[in-house]
Amino acid sequence: NAGVTQTPKFQVLKTGQSMTLQCAQDMNHNSMYWYRQDPGMGLRLIYYSASEGTTDKGEVPNGYNVSRLNKREFSLRLESAAPSQTSVYFCASSESPPGVLLQPQHFGDGTRLSIL
Amino acid sequence: GNSVTQMEGPVTLSEEAFLTINCTYTATGYPSLFWYVQYPGEGLQLLLKATKADDKGSNKGFEATYRKETTSFHLEKGSVQVSDSAVYFCALSVPSGSARQLTFGSGTQLTVLP
């Protein structure tokens, strides 16, 4: 039972470098999400995708782009990394189609990203 | 807007002690409420949920009751174990556009000592 798989688990970048974080889920979920987790701030939503082919901004989208490649995969790209983007990034997925009783989100184990 | 306020940690308890982690919320509309748990080095896992007022979510000895009148969803456990040491997040969800988004509290670190 893989669930939500994130790669890589750890990464160190220099300021200005670019990088793509990968996420894949094998639960046939419609909705996928990217969060960042910073000390004392809980998780904040960066972008989400309600279904294949759609993406929307969350609370903190600046400096990031996303691609919903297919139903399984949702990638997060940092075009020009900045030290303020040092964080732990979590991908999540859920069934939750619009208007239907909420289903829980399932999380990956996270990517620990440091920007020097 | 939507927000979740949790009691600040860290919380340190002895094994078999009673646990309460307070959580209050503000929300537009009628939220669903959740507690997630994060063990060291792992992602978040759903611990329990409640979708309407007076519902009680429960799992692994943990309980929380959806109190609409006090806008609260406090987490309780009667007798904690060392294995309960983790970070606990309270969260709410309301429909937003084409997806339901989660709004998280800042998390409460729990350490249980043997």
mmCIF file of C-alpha atoms in Angstrom:
data_model
loop_
_atom_site.group_PDB
_atom_site.id
_atom_site.type_symbol
_atom_site.label_atom_id
_atom_site.label_comp_id
_atom_site.label_asym_id
_atom_site.label_seq_id
_atom_site.Cartn_x
_atom_site.Cartn_y
_atom_site.Cartn_z
ATOM 1 C CA ASN A 1 0.000 0.000 0.000
ATOM 2 C CA ALA A 2 2.112 2.902 -1.263
ATOM 3 C CA GLY A 3 -0.503 5.658 -0.814
ATOM 4 C CA VAL A 4 1.160 9.013 -1.508
ATOM 5 C CA THR A 5 4.809 8.911 -2.560
ATOM 6 C CA GLN A 6 7.041 11.977 -2.584
ATOM 7 C CA THR A 7 10.510 12.319 -4.082
ATOM 8 C CA PRO A 8 13.095 13.305 -3.117
ATOM 9 C CA LYS A 9 12.993 13.012 0.687
ATOM 10 C CA PHE A 10 15.792 15.527 1.208
ATOM 11 C CA GLN A 11 17.344 18.221 -0.975
ATOM 12 C CA VAL A 12 19.753 21.100 -0.552
ATOM 13 C CA LEU A 13 19.746 23.886 -3.135
ATOM 14 C CA LYS A 14 21.613 27.112 -3.667
ATOM 15 C CA THR A 15 19.727 30.375 -4.004
ATOM 16 C CA GLY A 16 18.517 30.810 -7.584
ATOM 17 C CA GLN A 17 18.540 27.117 -8.494
ATOM 18 C CA SER A 18 15.406 25.442 -9.757
ATOM 19 C CA MET A 19 13.879 22.174 -8.669
ATOM 20 C CA THR A 20 10.770 20.046 -9.112
ATOM 21 C CA LEU A 21 9.271 18.047 -6.266
ATOM 22 C CA GLN A 22 7.412 14.961 -7.394
ATOM 23 C CA CYS A 23 4.262 13.442 -5.930
ATOM 24 C CA ALA A 24 2.285 10.397 -6.997
ATOM 25 C CA GLN A 25 -0.742 8.678 -5.474
ATOM 26 C CA ASP A 26 -2.114 5.230 -6.226
ATOM 27 C CA MET A 27 -5.575 5.600 -4.640
ATOM 28 C CA ASN A 28 -7.323 6.970 -7.749
ATOM 29 C CA HIS A 29 -8.063 10.221 -5.911
ATOM 30 C CA ASN A 30 -9.387 13.236 -7.757
ATOM 31 C CA SER A 31 -7.917 15.987 -5.586
ATOM 32 C CA MET A 32 -4.258 16.626 -4.802
ATOM 33 C CA TYR A 33 -2.572 19.271 -2.675
ATOM 34 C CA TRP A 34 0.824 20.774 -1.889
ATOM 35 C CA TYR A 35 1.550 22.192 1.560
ATOM 36 C CA ARG A 36 4.559 23.645 3.285
ATOM 37 C CA GLN A 37 5.197 23.148 6.988
ATOM 38 C CA ASP A 38 7.153 25.705 8.948
ATOM 39 C CA PRO A 39 7.833 25.741 12.706
ATOM 40 C CA GLY A 40 4.967 27.230 14.715
ATOM 41 C CA MET A 41 2.804 27.758 11.624
ATOM 42 C CA GLY A 42 1.187 24.428 10.955
ATOM 43 C CA LEU A 43 0.652 23.518 7.312
ATOM 44 C CA ARG A 44 -0.137 26.121 4.694
ATOM 45 C CA LEU A 45 -1.633 25.286 1.328
ATOM 46 C CA ILE A 46 0.488 26.281 -1.679
ATOM 47 C CA TYR A 47 -1.556 24.934 -4.599
ATOM 48 C CA TYR A 48 -4.222 22.328 -5.130
ATOM 49 C CA SER A 49 -5.759 20.437 -7.997
ATOM 50 C CA ALA A 50 -9.405 19.458 -7.687
ATOM 51 C CA SER A 51 -9.219 17.161 -10.690
ATOM 52 C CA GLU A 52 -6.965 16.198 -13.557
ATOM 53 C CA GLY A 53 -6.283 19.225 -15.733
ATOM 54 C CA THR A 54 -7.130 21.870 -13.130
ATOM 55 C CA THR A 55 -4.975 23.721 -10.607
ATOM 56 C CA ASP A 56 -5.712 26.576 -8.202
ATOM 57 C CA LYS A 57 -3.736 28.783 -5.857
ATOM 58 C CA GLY A 58 -3.808 28.205 -2.135
ATOM 59 C CA GLU A 59 -2.734 30.468 0.689
ATOM 60 C CA VAL A 60 0.977 30.874 -0.222
ATOM 61 C CA PRO A 61 1.482 30.318 -3.995
ATOM 62 C CA ASN A 62 4.143 32.952 -4.717
ATOM 63 C CA GLY A 63 7.420 31.503 -5.986
ATOM 64 C CA TYR A 64 5.884 28.158 -6.952
ATOM 65 C CA ASN A 65 4.292 26.519 -9.966
ATOM 66 C CA VAL A 66 2.482 23.207 -10.233
ATOM 67 C CA SER A 67 1.556 20.683 -12.883
ATOM 68 C CA ARG A 68 -1.146 18.036 -12.653
ATOM 69 C CA LEU A 69 0.485 15.687 -15.116
ATOM 70 C CA ASN A 70 -2.260 13.055 -14.946
ATOM 71 C CA LYS A 71 -4.625 11.747 -12.294
ATOM 72 C CA ARG A 72 -1.775 10.138 -10.329
ATOM 73 C CA GLU A 73 0.897 12.836 -10.394
ATOM 74 C CA PHE A 74 1.097 16.401 -9.113
ATOM 75 C CA SER A 75 4.458 18.175 -9.204
ATOM 76 C CA LEU A 76 5.629 21.364 -7.489
ATOM 77 C CA ARG A 77 8.317 23.518 -9.099
ATOM 78 C CA LEU A 78 10.536 26.179 -7.606
ATOM 79 C CA GLU A 79 11.839 28.224 -10.552
ATOM 80 C CA SER A 80 14.361 30.307 -8.595
ATOM 81 C CA ALA A 81 14.784 29.043 -5.055
ATOM 82 C CA ALA A 82 15.048 31.522 -2.182
ATOM 83 C CA PRO A 83 16.096 30.916 1.458
ATOM 84 C CA SER A 84 12.521 31.748 2.534
ATOM 85 C CA GLN A 85 11.427 28.578 0.753
ATOM 86 C CA THR A 86 13.400 26.396 3.159
ATOM 87 C CA SER A 87 10.681 24.171 4.575
ATOM 88 C CA VAL A 88 9.183 20.711 4.694
ATOM 89 C CA TYR A 89 6.849 20.127 1.764
ATOM 90 C CA PHE A 90 3.938 17.724 1.940
ATOM 91 C CA CYS A 91 1.807 16.375 -0.842
ATOM 92 C CA ALA A 92 -1.673 15.070 -0.082
ATOM 93 C CA SER A 93 -4.579 13.567 -1.955
ATOM 94 C CA SER A 94 -8.257 12.976 -1.292
ATOM 95 C CA GLU A 95 -11.349 11.704 -3.029
ATOM 96 C CA SER A 96 -13.511 14.718 -2.078
ATOM 97 C CA PRO A 97 -15.363 15.454 -5.286
ATOM 98 C CA PRO A 98 -17.264 18.746 -5.159
ATOM 99 C CA GLY A 99 -20.457 18.710 -3.132
ATOM 100 C CA VAL A 100 -19.932 15.237 -1.713
ATOM 101 C CA LEU A 101 -19.323 14.354 1.931
ATOM 102 C CA LEU A 102 -15.758 15.129 2.796
ATOM 103 C CA GLN A 103 -13.191 12.385 2.644
ATOM 104 C CA PRO A 104 -9.924 12.746 4.543
ATOM 105 C CA GLN A 105 -6.681 13.784 2.980
ATOM 106 C CA HIS A 106 -3.840 11.267 2.800
ATOM 107 C CA PHE A 107 -0.329 12.661 3.176
ATOM 108 C CA GLY A 108 3.080 11.672 1.891
ATOM 109 C CA ASP A 109 6.104 11.568 4.191
ATOM 110 C CA GLY A 110 7.392 14.961 3.093
ATOM 111 C CA THR A 111 10.372 16.498 1.316
ATOM 112 C CA ARG A 112 12.835 18.389 3.503
ATOM 113 C CA LEU A 113 14.198 21.236 1.393
ATOM 114 C CA SER A 114 16.998 23.596 2.418
ATOM 115 C CA ILE A 115 17.930 26.661 0.376
ATOM 116 C CA LEU A 116 21.371 28.086 1.103
ATOM 117 C CA GLY B 1 -11.822 33.802 6.907
ATOM 118 C CA ASN B 2 -11.195 30.398 8.409
ATOM 119 C CA SER B 3 -8.748 29.803 11.229
ATOM 120 C CA VAL B 4 -7.828 27.246 13.867
ATOM 121 C CA THR B 5 -6.253 28.023 17.223
ATOM 122 C CA GLN B 6 -4.571 25.277 19.234
ATOM 123 C CA MET B 7 -3.055 25.355 22.675
ATOM 124 C CA GLU B 8 0.628 26.008 22.444
ATOM 125 C CA GLY B 9 3.062 23.290 23.286
ATOM 126 C CA PRO B 10 5.154 21.557 24.004
ATOM 127 C CA VAL B 11 3.132 19.366 26.334
ATOM 128 C CA THR B 12 4.984 16.849 28.480
ATOM 129 C CA LEU B 13 3.089 14.180 30.397
ATOM 130 C CA SER B 14 3.892 11.021 32.289
ATOM 131 C CA GLU B 15 2.609 7.722 30.982
ATOM 132 C CA GLU B 16 -1.043 7.034 31.955
ATOM 133 C CA ALA B 17 -1.782 10.740 32.518
ATOM 134 C CA PHE B 18 -4.908 12.393 31.114
ATOM 135 C CA LEU B 19 -4.459 14.440 27.957
ATOM 136 C CA THR B 20 -6.376 17.476 26.737
ATOM 137 C CA ILE B 21 -5.294 19.560 23.758
ATOM 138 C CA ASN B 22 -7.560 22.532 23.211
ATOM 139 C CA CYS B 23 -8.719 23.574 19.759
ATOM 140 C CA THR B 24 -11.072 26.397 18.789
ATOM 141 C CA TYR B 25 -12.015 27.563 15.331
ATOM 142 C CA THR B 26 -13.616 30.291 13.276
ATOM 143 C CA ALA B 27 -15.168 29.421 9.956
ATOM 144 C CA THR B 28 -17.495 30.697 7.291
ATOM 145 C CA GLY B 29 -20.146 28.110 6.678
ATOM 146 C CA TYR B 30 -20.435 24.761 8.391
ATOM 147 C CA PRO B 31 -17.018 23.135 8.748
ATOM 148 C CA SER B 32 -15.953 19.548 9.194
ATOM 149 C CA LEU B 33 -13.363 19.149 11.942
ATOM 150 C CA PHE B 34 -10.323 16.890 12.161
ATOM 151 C CA TRP B 35 -7.402 15.899 14.295
ATOM 152 C CA TYR B 36 -4.267 14.782 12.473
ATOM 153 C CA VAL B 37 -1.173 13.253 14.084
ATOM 154 C CA GLN B 38 2.400 13.482 12.822
ATOM 155 C CA TYR B 39 4.986 11.047 14.140
ATOM 156 C CA PRO B 40 8.674 11.984 13.833
ATOM 157 C CA GLY B 41 9.904 11.924 10.242
ATOM 158 C CA GLU B 42 6.510 11.063 8.811
ATOM 159 C CA GLY B 43 3.599 12.766 7.116
ATOM 160 C CA LEU B 44 0.291 13.551 8.748
ATOM 161 C CA GLN B 45 -2.228 10.823 9.453
ATOM 162 C CA LEU B 46 -5.899 11.349 10.125
ATOM 163 C CA LEU B 47 -6.628 10.532 13.771
ATOM 164 C CA LEU B 48 -10.350 11.322 13.969
ATOM 165 C CA LYS B 49 -13.008 13.536 12.477
ATOM 166 C CA ALA B 50 -16.485 14.959 13.071
ATOM 167 C CA THR B 51 -18.739 16.395 10.416
ATOM 168 C CA LYS B 52 -21.635 17.924 12.361
ATOM 169 C CA ALA B 53 -22.433 19.474 15.716
ATOM 170 C CA ASP B 54 -22.365 17.116 18.740
ATOM 171 C CA ASP B 55 -20.634 14.383 16.731
ATOM 172 C CA LYS B 56 -17.890 12.628 18.666
ATOM 173 C CA GLY B 57 -14.896 11.373 16.714
ATOM 174 C CA SER B 58 -12.841 8.620 18.306
ATOM 175 C CA ASN B 59 -9.860 6.459 17.444
ATOM 176 C CA LYS B 60 -7.055 4.691 19.354
ATOM 177 C CA GLY B 61 -8.460 5.911 22.694
ATOM 178 C CA PHE B 62 -8.553 9.552 21.552
ATOM 179 C CA GLU B 63 -11.846 11.456 21.460
ATOM 180 C CA ALA B 64 -13.046 14.890 20.386
ATOM 181 C CA THR B 65 -16.569 16.338 20.327
ATOM 182 C CA TYR B 66 -17.744 18.940 17.820
ATOM 183 C CA ARG B 67 -19.111 21.792 19.959
ATOM 184 C CA LYS B 68 -20.770 24.363 17.747
ATOM 185 C CA GLU B 69 -21.859 26.597 20.644
ATOM 186 C CA THR B 70 -18.272 27.055 21.812
ATOM 187 C CA THR B 71 -16.662 26.543 18.362
ATOM 188 C CA SER B 72 -14.351 23.954 19.869
ATOM 189 C CA PHE B 73 -13.019 20.484 19.110
ATOM 190 C CA HIS B 74 -10.782 19.568 22.050
ATOM 191 C CA LEU B 75 -8.752 16.349 21.859
ATOM 192 C CA GLU B 76 -8.750 14.063 24.914
ATOM 193 C CA LYS B 77 -7.288 10.743 25.941
ATOM 194 C CA GLY B 78 -7.744 9.146 29.312
ATOM 195 C CA SER B 79 -4.374 7.427 29.616
ATOM 196 C CA VAL B 80 -1.506 8.362 27.306
ATOM 197 C CA GLN B 81 1.309 6.058 26.285
ATOM 198 C CA VAL B 82 4.894 6.747 25.272
ATOM 199 C CA SER B 83 3.917 5.782 21.724
ATOM 200 C CA ASP B 84 1.499 8.750 21.626
ATOM 201 C CA SER B 85 4.438 11.159 21.509
ATOM 202 C CA ALA B 86 3.899 13.145 18.302
ATOM 203 C CA VAL B 87 2.688 16.468 16.968
ATOM 204 C CA TYR B 88 -1.093 16.872 16.882
ATOM 205 C CA PHE B 89 -2.842 19.192 14.438
ATOM 206 C CA CYS B 90 -6.412 20.386 14.620
ATOM 207 C CA ALA B 91 -7.913 21.257 11.237
ATOM 208 C CA LEU B 92 -11.150 22.329 9.633
ATOM 209 C CA SER B 93 -12.505 22.070 6.148
ATOM 210 C CA VAL B 94 -15.190 23.983 4.298
ATOM 211 C CA PRO B 95 -15.956 23.912 0.596
ATOM 212 C CA SER B 96 -13.834 26.368 -1.350
ATOM 213 C CA GLY B 97 -14.256 26.543 -5.077
ATOM 214 C CA SER B 98 -13.939 23.137 -6.658
ATOM 215 C CA ALA B 99 -12.176 21.417 -3.747
ATOM 216 C CA ARG B 100 -12.374 21.192 -0.007
ATOM 217 C CA GLN B 101 -9.340 22.765 1.569
ATOM 218 C CA LEU B 102 -7.974 22.078 5.023
ATOM 219 C CA THR B 103 -7.023 24.888 7.371
ATOM 220 C CA PHE B 104 -4.591 23.715 10.046
ATOM 221 C CA GLY B 105 -3.722 24.903 13.489
ATOM 222 C CA SER B 106 -0.061 25.395 14.334
ATOM 223 C CA GLY B 107 0.313 21.980 15.965
ATOM 224 C CA THR B 108 0.945 20.836 19.530
ATOM 225 C CA GLN B 109 4.001 18.772 20.353
ATOM 226 C CA LEU B 110 3.236 16.016 22.877
ATOM 227 C CA THR B 111 5.966 14.122 24.704
ATOM 228 C CA VAL B 112 5.012 11.230 26.984
ATOM 229 C CA LEU B 113 7.635 10.102 29.468
ATOM 230 C CA PRO B 114 7.818 6.525 30.810
#
